[in-house]
PDB file of N, CA and C in Angstrom:
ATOM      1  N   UNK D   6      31.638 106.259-248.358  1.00 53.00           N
ATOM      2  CA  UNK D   6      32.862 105.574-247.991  1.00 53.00           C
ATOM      3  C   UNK D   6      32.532 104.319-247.185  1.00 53.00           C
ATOM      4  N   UNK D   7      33.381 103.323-247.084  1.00 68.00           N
ATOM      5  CA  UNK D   7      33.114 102.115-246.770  1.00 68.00           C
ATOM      6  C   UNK D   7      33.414 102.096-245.788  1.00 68.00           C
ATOM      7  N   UNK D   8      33.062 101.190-244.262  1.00 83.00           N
ATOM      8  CA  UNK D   8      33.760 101.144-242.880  1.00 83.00           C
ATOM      9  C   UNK D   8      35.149 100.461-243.194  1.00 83.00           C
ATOM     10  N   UNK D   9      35.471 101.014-242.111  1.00 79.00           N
ATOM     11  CA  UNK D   9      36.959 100.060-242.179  1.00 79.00           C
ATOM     12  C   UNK D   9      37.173  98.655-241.678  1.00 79.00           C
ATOM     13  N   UNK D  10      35.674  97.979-241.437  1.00 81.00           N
ATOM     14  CA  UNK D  10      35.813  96.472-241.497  1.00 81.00           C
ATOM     15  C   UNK D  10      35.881  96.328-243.456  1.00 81.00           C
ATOM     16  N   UNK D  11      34.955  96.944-244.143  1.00 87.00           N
ATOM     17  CA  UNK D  11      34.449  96.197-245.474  1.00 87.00           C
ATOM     18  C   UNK D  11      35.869  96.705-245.949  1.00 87.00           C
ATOM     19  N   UNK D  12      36.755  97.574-245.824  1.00 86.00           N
ATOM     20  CA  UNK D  12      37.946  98.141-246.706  1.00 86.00           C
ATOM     21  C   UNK D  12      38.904  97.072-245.835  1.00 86.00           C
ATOM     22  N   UNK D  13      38.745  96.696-244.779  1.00 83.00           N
ATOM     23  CA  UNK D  13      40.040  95.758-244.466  1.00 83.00           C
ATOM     24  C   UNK D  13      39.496  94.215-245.008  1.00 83.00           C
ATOM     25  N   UNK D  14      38.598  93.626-245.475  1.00 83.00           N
ATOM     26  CA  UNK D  14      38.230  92.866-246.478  1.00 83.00           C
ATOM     27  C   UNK D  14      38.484  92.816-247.183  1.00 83.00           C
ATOM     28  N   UNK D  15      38.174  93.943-247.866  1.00 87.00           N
ATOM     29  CA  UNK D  15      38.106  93.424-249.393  1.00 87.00           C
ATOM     30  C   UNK D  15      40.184  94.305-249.710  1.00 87.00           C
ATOM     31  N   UNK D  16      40.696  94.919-248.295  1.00 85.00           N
ATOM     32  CA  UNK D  16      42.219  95.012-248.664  1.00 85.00           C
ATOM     33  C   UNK D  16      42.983  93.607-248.887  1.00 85.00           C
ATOM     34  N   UNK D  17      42.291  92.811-247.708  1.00 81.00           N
ATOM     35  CA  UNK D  17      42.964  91.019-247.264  1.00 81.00           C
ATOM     36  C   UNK D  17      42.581  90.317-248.536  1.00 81.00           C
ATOM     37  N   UNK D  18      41.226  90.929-249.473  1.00 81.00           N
ATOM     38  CA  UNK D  18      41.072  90.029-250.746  1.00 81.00           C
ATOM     39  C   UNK D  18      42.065  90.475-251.591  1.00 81.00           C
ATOM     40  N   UNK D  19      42.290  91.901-251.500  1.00 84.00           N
ATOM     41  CA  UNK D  19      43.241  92.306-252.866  1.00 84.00           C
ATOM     42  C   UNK D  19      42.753  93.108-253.779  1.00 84.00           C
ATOM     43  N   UNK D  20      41.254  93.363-253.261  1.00 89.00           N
ATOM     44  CA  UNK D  20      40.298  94.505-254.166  1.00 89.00           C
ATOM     45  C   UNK D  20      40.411  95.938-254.135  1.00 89.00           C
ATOM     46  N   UNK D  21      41.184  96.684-253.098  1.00 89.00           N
ATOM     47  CA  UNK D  21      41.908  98.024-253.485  1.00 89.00           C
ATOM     48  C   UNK D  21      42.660  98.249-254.186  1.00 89.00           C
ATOM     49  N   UNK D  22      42.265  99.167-254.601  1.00 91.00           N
ATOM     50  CA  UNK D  22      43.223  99.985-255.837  1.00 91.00           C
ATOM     51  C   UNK D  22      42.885 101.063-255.180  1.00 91.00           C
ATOM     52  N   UNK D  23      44.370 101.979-255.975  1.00 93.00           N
ATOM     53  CA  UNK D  23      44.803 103.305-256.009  1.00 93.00           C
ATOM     54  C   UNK D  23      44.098 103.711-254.939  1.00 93.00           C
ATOM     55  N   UNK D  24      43.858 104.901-255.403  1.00 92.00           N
ATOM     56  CA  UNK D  24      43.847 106.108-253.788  1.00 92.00           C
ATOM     57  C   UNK D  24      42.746 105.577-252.702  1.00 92.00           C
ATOM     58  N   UNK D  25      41.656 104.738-253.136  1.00 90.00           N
ATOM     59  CA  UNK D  25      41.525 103.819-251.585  1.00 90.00           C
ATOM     60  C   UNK D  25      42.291 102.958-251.132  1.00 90.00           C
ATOM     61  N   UNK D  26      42.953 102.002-252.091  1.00 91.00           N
ATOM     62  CA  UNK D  26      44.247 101.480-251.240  1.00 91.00           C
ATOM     63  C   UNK D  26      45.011 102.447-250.534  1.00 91.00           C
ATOM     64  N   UNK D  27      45.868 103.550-250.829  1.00 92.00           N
ATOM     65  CA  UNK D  27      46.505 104.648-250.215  1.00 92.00           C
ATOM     66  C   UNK D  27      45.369 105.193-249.089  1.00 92.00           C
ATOM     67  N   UNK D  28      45.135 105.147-248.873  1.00 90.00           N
ATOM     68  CA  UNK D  28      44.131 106.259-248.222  1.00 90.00           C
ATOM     69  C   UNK D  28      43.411 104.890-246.410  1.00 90.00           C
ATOM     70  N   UNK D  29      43.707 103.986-247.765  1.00 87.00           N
ATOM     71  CA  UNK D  29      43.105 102.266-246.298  1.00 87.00           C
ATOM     72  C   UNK D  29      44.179 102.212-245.570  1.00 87.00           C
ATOM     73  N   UNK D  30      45.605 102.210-246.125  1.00 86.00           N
ATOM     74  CA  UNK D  30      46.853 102.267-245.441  1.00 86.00           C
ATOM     75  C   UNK D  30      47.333 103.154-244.817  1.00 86.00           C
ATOM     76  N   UNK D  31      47.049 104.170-245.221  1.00 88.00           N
ATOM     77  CA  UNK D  31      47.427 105.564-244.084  1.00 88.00           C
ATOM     78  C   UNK D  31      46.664 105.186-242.894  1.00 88.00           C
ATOM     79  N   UNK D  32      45.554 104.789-243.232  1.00 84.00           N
ATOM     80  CA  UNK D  32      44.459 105.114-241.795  1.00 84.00           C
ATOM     81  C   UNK D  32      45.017 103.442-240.874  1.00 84.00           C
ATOM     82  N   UNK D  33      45.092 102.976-242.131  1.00 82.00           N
ATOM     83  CA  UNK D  33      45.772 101.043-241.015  1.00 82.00           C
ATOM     84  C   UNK D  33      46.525 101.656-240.315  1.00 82.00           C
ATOM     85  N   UNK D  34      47.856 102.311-240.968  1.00 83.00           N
ATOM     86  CA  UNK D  34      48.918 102.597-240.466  1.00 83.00           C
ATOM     87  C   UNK D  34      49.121 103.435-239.018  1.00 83.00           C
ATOM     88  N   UNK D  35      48.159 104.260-238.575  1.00 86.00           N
ATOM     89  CA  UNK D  35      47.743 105.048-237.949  1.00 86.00           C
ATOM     90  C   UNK D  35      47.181 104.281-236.489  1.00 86.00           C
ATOM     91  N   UNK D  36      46.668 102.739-236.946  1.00 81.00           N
ATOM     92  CA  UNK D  36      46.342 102.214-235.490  1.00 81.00           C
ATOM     93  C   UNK D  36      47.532 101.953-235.114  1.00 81.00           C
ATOM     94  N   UNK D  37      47.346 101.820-233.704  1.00 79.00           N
ATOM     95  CA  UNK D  37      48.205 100.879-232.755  1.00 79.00           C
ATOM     96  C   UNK D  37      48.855  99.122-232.896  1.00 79.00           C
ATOM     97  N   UNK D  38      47.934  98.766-233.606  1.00 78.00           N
ATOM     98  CA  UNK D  38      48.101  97.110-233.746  1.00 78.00           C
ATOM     99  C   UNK D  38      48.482  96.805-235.113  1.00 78.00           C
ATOM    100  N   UNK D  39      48.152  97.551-236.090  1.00 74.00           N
ATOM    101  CA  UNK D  39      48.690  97.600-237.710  1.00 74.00           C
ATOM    102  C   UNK D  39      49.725  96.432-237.735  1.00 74.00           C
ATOM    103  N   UNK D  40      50.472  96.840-237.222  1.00 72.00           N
ATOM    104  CA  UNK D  40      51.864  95.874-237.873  1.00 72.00           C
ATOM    105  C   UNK D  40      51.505  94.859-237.685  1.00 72.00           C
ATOM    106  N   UNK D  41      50.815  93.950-236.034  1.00 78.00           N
ATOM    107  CA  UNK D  41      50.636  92.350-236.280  1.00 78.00           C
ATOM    108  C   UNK D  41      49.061  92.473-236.874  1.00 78.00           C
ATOM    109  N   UNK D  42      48.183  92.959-236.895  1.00 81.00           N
ATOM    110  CA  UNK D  42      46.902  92.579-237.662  1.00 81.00           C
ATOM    111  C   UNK D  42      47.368  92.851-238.896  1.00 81.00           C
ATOM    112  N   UNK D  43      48.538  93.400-239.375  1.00 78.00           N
ATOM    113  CA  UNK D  43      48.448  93.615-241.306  1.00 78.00           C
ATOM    114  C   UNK D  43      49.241  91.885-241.501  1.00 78.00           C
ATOM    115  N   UNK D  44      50.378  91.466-240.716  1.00 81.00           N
ATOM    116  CA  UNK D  44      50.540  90.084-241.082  1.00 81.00           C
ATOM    117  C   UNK D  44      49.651  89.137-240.594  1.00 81.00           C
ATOM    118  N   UNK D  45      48.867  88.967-239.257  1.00 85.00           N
ATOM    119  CA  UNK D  45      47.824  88.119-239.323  1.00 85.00           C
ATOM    120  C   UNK D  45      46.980  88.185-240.492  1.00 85.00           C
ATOM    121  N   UNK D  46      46.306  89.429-241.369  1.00 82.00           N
ATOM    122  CA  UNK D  46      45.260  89.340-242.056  1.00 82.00           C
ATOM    123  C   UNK D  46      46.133  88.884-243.063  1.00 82.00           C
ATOM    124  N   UNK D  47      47.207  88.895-243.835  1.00 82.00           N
ATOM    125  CA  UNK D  47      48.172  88.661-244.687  1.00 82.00           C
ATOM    126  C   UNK D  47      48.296  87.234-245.084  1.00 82.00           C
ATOM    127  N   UNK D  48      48.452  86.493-243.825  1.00 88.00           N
ATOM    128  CA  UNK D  48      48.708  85.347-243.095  1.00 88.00           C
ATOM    129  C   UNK D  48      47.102  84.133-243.593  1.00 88.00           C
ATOM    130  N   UNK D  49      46.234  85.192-242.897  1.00 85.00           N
ATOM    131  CA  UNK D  49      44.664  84.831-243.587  1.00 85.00           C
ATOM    132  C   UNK D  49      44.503  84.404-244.682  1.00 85.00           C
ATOM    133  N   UNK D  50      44.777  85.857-245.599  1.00 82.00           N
ATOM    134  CA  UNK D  50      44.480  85.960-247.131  1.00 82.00           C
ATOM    135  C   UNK D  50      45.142  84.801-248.111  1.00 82.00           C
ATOM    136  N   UNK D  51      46.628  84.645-247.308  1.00 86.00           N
ATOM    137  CA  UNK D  51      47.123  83.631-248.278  1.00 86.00           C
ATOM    138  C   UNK D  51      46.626  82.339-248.195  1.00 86.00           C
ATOM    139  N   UNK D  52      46.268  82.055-246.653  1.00 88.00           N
ATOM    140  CA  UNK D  52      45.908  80.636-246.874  1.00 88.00           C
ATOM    141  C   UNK D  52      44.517  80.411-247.665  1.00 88.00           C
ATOM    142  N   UNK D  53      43.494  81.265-247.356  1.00 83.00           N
ATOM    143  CA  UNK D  53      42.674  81.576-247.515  1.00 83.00           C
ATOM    144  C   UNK D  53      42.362  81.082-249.714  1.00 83.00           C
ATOM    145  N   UNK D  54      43.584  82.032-250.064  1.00 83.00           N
ATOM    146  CA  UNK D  54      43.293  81.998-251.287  1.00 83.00           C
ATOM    147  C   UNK D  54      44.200  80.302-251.935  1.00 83.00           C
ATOM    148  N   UNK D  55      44.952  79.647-250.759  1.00 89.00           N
ATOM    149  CA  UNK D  55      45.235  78.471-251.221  1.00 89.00           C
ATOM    150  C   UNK D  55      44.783  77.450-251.426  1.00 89.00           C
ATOM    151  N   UNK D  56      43.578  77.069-250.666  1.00 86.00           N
ATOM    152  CA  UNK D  56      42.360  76.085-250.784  1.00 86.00           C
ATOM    153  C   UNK D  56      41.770  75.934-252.223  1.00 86.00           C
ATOM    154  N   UNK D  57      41.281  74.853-252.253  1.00 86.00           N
ATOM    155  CA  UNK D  57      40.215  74.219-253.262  1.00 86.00           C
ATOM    156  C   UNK D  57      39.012  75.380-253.271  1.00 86.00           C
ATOM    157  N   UNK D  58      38.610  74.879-254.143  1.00 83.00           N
ATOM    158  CA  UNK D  58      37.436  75.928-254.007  1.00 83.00           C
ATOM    159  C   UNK D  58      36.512  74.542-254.377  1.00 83.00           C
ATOM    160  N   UNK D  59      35.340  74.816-253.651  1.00 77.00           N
ATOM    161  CA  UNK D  59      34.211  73.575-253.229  1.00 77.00           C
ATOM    162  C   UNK D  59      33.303  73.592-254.741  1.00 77.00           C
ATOM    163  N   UNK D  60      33.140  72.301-255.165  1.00 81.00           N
ATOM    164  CA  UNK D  60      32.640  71.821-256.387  1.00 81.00           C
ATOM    165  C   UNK D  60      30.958  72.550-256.338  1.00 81.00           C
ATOM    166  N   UNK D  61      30.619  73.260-257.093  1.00 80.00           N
ATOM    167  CA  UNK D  61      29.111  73.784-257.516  1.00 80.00           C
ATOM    168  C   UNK D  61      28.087  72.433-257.058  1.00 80.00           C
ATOM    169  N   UNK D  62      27.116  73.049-256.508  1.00 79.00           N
ATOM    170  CA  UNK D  62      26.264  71.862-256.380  1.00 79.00           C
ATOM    171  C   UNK D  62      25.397  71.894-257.522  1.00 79.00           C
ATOM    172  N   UNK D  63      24.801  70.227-257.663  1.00 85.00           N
ATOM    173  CA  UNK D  63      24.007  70.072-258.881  1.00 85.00           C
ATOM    174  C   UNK D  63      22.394  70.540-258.682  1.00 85.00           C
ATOM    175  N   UNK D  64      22.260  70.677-258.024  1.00 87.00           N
ATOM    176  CA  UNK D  64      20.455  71.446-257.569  1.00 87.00           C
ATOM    177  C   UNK D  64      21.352  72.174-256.065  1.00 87.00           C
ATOM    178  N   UNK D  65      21.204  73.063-256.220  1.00 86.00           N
ATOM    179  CA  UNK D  65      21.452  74.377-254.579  1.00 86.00           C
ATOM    180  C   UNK D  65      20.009  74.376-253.826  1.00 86.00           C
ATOM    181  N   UNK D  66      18.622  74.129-254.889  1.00 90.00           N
ATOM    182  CA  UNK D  66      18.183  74.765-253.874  1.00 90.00           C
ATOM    183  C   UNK D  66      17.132  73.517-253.154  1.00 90.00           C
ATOM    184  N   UNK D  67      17.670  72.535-254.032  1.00 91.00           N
ATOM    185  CA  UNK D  67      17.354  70.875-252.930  1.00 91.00           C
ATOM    186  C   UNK D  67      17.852  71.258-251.282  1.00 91.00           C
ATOM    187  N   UNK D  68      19.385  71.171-252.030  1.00 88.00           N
ATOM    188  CA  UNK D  68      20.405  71.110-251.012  1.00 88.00           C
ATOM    189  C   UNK D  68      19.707  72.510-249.716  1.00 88.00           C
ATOM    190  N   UNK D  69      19.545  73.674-250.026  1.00 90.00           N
ATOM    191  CA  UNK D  69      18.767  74.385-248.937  1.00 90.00           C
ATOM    192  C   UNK D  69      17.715  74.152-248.389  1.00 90.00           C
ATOM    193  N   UNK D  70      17.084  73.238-249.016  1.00 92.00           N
ATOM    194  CA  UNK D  70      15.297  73.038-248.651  1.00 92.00           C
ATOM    195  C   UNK D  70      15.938  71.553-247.203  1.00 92.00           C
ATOM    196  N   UNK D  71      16.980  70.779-247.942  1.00 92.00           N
ATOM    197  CA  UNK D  71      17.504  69.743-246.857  1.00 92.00           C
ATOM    198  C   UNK D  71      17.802  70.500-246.014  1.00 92.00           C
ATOM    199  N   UNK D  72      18.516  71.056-245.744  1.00 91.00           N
ATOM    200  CA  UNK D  72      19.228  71.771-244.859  1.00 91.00           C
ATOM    201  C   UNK D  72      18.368  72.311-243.750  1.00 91.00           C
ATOM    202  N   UNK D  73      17.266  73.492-244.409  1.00 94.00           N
ATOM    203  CA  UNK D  73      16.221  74.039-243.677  1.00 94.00           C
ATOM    204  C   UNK D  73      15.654  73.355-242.374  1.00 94.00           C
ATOM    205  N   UNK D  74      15.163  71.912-243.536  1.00 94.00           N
ATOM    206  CA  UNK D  74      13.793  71.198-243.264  1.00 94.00           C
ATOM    207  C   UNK D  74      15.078  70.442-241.897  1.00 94.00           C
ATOM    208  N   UNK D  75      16.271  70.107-241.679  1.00 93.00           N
ATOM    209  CA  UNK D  75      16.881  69.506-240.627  1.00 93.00           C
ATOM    210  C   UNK D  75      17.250  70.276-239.580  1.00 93.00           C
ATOM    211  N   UNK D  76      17.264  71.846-240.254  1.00 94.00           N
ATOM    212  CA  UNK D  76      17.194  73.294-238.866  1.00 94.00           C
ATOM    213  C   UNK D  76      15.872  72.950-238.066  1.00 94.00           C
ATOM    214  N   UNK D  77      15.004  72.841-238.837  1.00 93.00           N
ATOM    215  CA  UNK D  77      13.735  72.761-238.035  1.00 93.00           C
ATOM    216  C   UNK D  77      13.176  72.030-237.140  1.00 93.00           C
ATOM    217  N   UNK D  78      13.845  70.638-238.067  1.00 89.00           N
ATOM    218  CA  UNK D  78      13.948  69.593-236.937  1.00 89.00           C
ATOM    219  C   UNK D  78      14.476  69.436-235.646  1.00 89.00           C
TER     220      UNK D  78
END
């Protein structure tokens, strides 16, 4: 079984189904804070899924070796 950080993830993505969805919500339901963390994460998810999604890079692993080589620096 998954912790209930990775099941409240992938609930805010939309990746439960059936009886782990049922079963993620009983136990949400059961905290104390449920009601405003289920619309904050809600709140998340939508904006979340409203964005652009960032153009593929044309070489990735240039772009990491730059990146690295300027951590190091």
């Amino acid at each position: 079984m998954k912790a209930f950080e990775e099941q409240f993830t992938a609930w805010v993505d939309g990746q439960l189904t059936g009886e782990e969805l049922a079963a993620f919500e009983r136990e949400f339901a059961s905290r104390p804070d449920a009601l405003a963390d289920r619309a904050a994460a809600q709140q998340l998810g939508a904006l979340l899924r409203s964005q652009p999604t960032a153009p593929r890079l044309a070489n990735p692993d240039f772009f990491n070796l730059q990146l690295l080589q300027r951590i190091e620096a």
